[in-house]
Coordinates of C-alpha atoms in Angstrom, one line a residue:
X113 CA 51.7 17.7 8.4
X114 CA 52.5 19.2 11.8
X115 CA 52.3 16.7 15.4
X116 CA 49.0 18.8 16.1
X117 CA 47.1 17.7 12.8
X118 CA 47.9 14.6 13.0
X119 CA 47.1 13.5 16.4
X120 CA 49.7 10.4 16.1
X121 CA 48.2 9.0 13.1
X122 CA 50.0 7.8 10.6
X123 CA 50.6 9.6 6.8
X124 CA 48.2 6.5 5.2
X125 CA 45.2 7.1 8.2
X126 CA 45.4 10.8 7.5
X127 CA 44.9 10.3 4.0
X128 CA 42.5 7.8 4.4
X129 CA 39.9 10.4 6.9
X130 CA 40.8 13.2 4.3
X131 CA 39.2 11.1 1.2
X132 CA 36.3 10.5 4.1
X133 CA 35.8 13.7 4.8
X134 CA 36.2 15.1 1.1
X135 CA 33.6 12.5 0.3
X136 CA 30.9 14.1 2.8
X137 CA 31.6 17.2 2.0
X138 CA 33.5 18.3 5.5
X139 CA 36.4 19.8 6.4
X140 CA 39.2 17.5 7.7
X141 CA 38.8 17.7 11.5
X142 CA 42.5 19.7 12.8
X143 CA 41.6 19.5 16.5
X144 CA 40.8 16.6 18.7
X145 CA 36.5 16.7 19.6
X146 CA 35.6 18.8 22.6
X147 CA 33.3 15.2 23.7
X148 CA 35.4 12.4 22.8
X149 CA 32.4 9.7 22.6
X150 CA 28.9 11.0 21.7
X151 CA 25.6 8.6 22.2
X152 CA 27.2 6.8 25.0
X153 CA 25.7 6.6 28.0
X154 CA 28.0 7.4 31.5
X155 CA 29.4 4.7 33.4
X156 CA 26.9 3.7 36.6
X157 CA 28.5 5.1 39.6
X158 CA 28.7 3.3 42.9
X159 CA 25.9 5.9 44.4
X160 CA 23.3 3.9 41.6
X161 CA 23.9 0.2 43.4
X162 CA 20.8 1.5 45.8
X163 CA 18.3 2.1 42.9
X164 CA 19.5 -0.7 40.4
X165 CA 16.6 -2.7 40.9
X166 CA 14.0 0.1 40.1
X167 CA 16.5 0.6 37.2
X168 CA 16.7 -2.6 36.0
X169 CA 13.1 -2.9 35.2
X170 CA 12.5 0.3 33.8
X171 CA 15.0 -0.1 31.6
X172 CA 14.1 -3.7 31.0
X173 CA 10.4 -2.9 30.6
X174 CA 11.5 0.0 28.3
X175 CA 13.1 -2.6 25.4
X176 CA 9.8 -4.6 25.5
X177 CA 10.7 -6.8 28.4
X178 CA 8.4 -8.0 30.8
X179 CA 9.0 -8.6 34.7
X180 CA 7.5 -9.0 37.4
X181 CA 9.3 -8.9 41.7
X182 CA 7.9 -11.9 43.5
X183 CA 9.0 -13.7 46.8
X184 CA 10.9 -16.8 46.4
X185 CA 8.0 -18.9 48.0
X186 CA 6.3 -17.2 45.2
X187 CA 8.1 -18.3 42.6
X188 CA 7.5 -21.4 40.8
X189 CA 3.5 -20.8 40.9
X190 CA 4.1 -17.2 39.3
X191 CA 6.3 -19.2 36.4
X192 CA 3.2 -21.5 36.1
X193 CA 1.1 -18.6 35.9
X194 CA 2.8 -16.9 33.5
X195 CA 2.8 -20.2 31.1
X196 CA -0.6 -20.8 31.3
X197 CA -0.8 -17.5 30.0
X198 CA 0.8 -17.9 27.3
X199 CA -0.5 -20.9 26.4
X200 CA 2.5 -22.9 27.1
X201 CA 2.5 -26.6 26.5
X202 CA 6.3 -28.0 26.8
X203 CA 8.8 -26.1 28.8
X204 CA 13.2 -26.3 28.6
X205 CA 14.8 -25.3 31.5
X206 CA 18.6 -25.3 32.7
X207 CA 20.0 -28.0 35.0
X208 CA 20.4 -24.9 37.8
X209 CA 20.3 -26.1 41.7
X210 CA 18.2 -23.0 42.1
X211 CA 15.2 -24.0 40.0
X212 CA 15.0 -27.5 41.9
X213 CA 15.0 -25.5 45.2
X214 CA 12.4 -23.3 44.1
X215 CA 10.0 -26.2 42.9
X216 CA 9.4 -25.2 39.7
X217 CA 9.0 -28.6 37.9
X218 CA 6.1 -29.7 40.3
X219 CA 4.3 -26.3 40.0
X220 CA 4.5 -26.5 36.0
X221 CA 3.6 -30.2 36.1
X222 CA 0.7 -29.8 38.2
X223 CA -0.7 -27.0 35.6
X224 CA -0.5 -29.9 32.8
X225 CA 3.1 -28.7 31.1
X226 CA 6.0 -31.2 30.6
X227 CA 8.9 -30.0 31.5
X228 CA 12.7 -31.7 29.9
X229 CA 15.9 -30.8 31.9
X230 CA 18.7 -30.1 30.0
X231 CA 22.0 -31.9 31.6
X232 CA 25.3 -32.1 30.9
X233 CA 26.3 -35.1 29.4
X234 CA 22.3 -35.5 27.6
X235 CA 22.2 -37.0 24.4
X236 CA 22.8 -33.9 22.1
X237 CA 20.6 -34.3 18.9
X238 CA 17.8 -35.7 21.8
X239 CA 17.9 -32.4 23.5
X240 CA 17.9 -30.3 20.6
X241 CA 14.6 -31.5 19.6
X242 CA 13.4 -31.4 22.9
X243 CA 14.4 -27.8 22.8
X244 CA 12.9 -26.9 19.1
X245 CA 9.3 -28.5 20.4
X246 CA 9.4 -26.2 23.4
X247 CA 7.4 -23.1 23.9
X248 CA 9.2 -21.8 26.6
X249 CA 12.4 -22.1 27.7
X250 CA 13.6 -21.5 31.2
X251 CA 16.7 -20.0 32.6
X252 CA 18.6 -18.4 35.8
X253 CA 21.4 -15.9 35.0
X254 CA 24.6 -15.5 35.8
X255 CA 24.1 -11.4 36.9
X256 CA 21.6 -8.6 36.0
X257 CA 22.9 -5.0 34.6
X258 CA 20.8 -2.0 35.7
X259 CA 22.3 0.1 33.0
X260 CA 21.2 -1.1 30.5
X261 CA 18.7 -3.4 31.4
X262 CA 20.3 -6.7 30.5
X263 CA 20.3 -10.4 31.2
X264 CA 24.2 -11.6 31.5
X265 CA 23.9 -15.7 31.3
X266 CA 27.0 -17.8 31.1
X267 CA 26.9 -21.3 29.0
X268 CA 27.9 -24.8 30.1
X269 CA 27.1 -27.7 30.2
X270 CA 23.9 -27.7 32.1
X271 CA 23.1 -24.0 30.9
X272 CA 23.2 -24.2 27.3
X273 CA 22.7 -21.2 24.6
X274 CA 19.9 -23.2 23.3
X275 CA 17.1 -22.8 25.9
X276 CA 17.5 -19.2 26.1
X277 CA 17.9 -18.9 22.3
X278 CA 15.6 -21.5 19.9
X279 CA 12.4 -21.5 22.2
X280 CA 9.6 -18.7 21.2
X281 CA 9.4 -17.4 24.7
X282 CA 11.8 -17.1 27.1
X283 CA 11.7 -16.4 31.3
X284 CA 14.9 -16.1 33.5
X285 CA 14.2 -16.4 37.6
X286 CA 16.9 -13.6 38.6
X287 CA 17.6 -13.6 42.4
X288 CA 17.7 -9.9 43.1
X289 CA 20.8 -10.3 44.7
X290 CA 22.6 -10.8 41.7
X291 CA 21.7 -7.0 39.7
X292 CA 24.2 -4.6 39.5
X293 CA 24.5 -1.2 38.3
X294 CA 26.3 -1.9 35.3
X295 CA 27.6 -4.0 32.3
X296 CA 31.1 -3.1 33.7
X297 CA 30.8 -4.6 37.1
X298 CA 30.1 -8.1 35.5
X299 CA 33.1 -7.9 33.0
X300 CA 35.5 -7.1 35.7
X301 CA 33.7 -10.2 37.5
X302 CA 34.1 -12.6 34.6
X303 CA 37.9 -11.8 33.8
X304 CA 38.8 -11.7 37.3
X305 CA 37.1 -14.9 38.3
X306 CA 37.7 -16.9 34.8
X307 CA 34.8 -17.8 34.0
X308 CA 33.2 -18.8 30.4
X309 CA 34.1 -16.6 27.6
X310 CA 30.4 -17.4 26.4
X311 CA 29.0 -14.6 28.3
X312 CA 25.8 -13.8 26.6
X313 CA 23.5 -10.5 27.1
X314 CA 19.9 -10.1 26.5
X315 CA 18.3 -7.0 27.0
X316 CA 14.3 -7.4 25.3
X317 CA 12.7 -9.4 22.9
X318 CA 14.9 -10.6 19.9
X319 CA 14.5 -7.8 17.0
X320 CA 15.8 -7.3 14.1
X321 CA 15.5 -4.6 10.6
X322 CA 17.8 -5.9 8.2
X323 CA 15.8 -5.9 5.9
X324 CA 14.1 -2.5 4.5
X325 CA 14.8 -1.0 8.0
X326 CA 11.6 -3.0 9.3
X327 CA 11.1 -3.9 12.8
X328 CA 10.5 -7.2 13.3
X329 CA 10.4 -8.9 17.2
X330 CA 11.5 -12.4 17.5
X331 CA 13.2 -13.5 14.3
X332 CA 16.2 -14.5 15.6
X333 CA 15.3 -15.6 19.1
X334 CA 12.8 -15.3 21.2
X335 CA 9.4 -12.6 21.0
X336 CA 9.0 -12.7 24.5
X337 CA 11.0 -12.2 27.1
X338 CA 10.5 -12.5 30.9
X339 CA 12.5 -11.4 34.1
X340 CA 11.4 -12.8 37.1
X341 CA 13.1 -11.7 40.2
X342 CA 13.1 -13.4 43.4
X343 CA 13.5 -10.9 46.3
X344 CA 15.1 -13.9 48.9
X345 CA 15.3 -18.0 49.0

């Protein structure tokens, strides 16, 4: 087979997409594609940094996500707010400097909800069933990606996987400082500063259709999910 069929695969690869392609019916493709990725969306340019906050929440809202911009004054009585809404009883939150600053542990304990601190160091088994009585657990993030509407939030010691994962509902205070246009911008930051390889990203509810193809919200994590973002401090 010449260099131009091939396209630098080897003899077993080539014979491997033939069977593929004799399988669907096709012929065996002798030409590279004229659009080498199709369903993927374009890398955010620098000119979308001004808009990512409009972005973020349209594309946030978009997945089922719920958000709301509030001044950081604001804050911790919007959180309580929002949980009396829900009818929340017990609330998780990360050990983060930010949410003592903002208050948010007298404004939730002054609406009646308890409120257990995860710290490094806790008793483990302890704070896991502190965690699976919760009805709301309680986060900040690491960054925010316009494009495509995602939470990024790194795990340690006092942010665990946990409270953003085994709670029903979860809400993450975002200071708006921290979106950016892209998922791209926040993997260059992570290798180039070292941090955690547990990067996780959360973009909506929790849903799943593995089985039958059914959509179903909040299976394997949360139902609800809220972005709360905190114009200054």
């Amino acid at each position: 087979m010449s260099e131009e069929r091939s396209f630098g695969r080897t003899e077993e690869e080539l014979r491997f997409l033939a069977r593929v392609a004799n399988a669907l019916g096709r012929e065996v493709e002798t030409s590279p594609p004229e659009q080498p990725v199709r369903g993927v969306r374009g890398l955010p340019t620098p000119e979308a940094a001004g808009n990512s906050l409009e972005q973020f929440l349209a594309n946030w809202r978009a997945v089922g996500g719920e958000a709301d911009v509030v001044r950081a004054r604001e804050a911790a009585g919007r959180v309580a707010e929002i949980a009396r809404e829900w009818g929340v009883g017990r609330v998780v939150r990360w050990n983060d400097p930010l949410l003592d600053e903002l208050g948010l542990d007298p404004a939730l304990q002054a609406a009646g909800i308890s409120v257990y601190v995860w710290r490094a160091g806790a008793n483990r088994d302890e704070a896991i069933r502190e965690v699976d009585r919760a009805d709301l657990g309680v986060t900040t993030v690491y960054w925010v990606a316009a494009e495509p509407g995602s939470l990024a939030l790194l795990s340690g010691g006092d942010t665990p996987r946990a409270v953003s994962l085994l709670p029903p509902a979860h809400l993450a205070l975002v200071p708006a400082s921290r979106v950016v246009p892209g998922l791209t911008a926040i993997m260059r930051e992570t290798a180039l500063r070292g941090l955690s390889a547990s990067l996780n990203f959360i973009t909506g509810p929790s849903r799943t259709a593995d089985i039958e193809m059914e959509l179903t919200v909040g299976v394997h994590g949360p139902g609800r999910v809220y972005a709360l973002l905190v114009e200054d401090r």
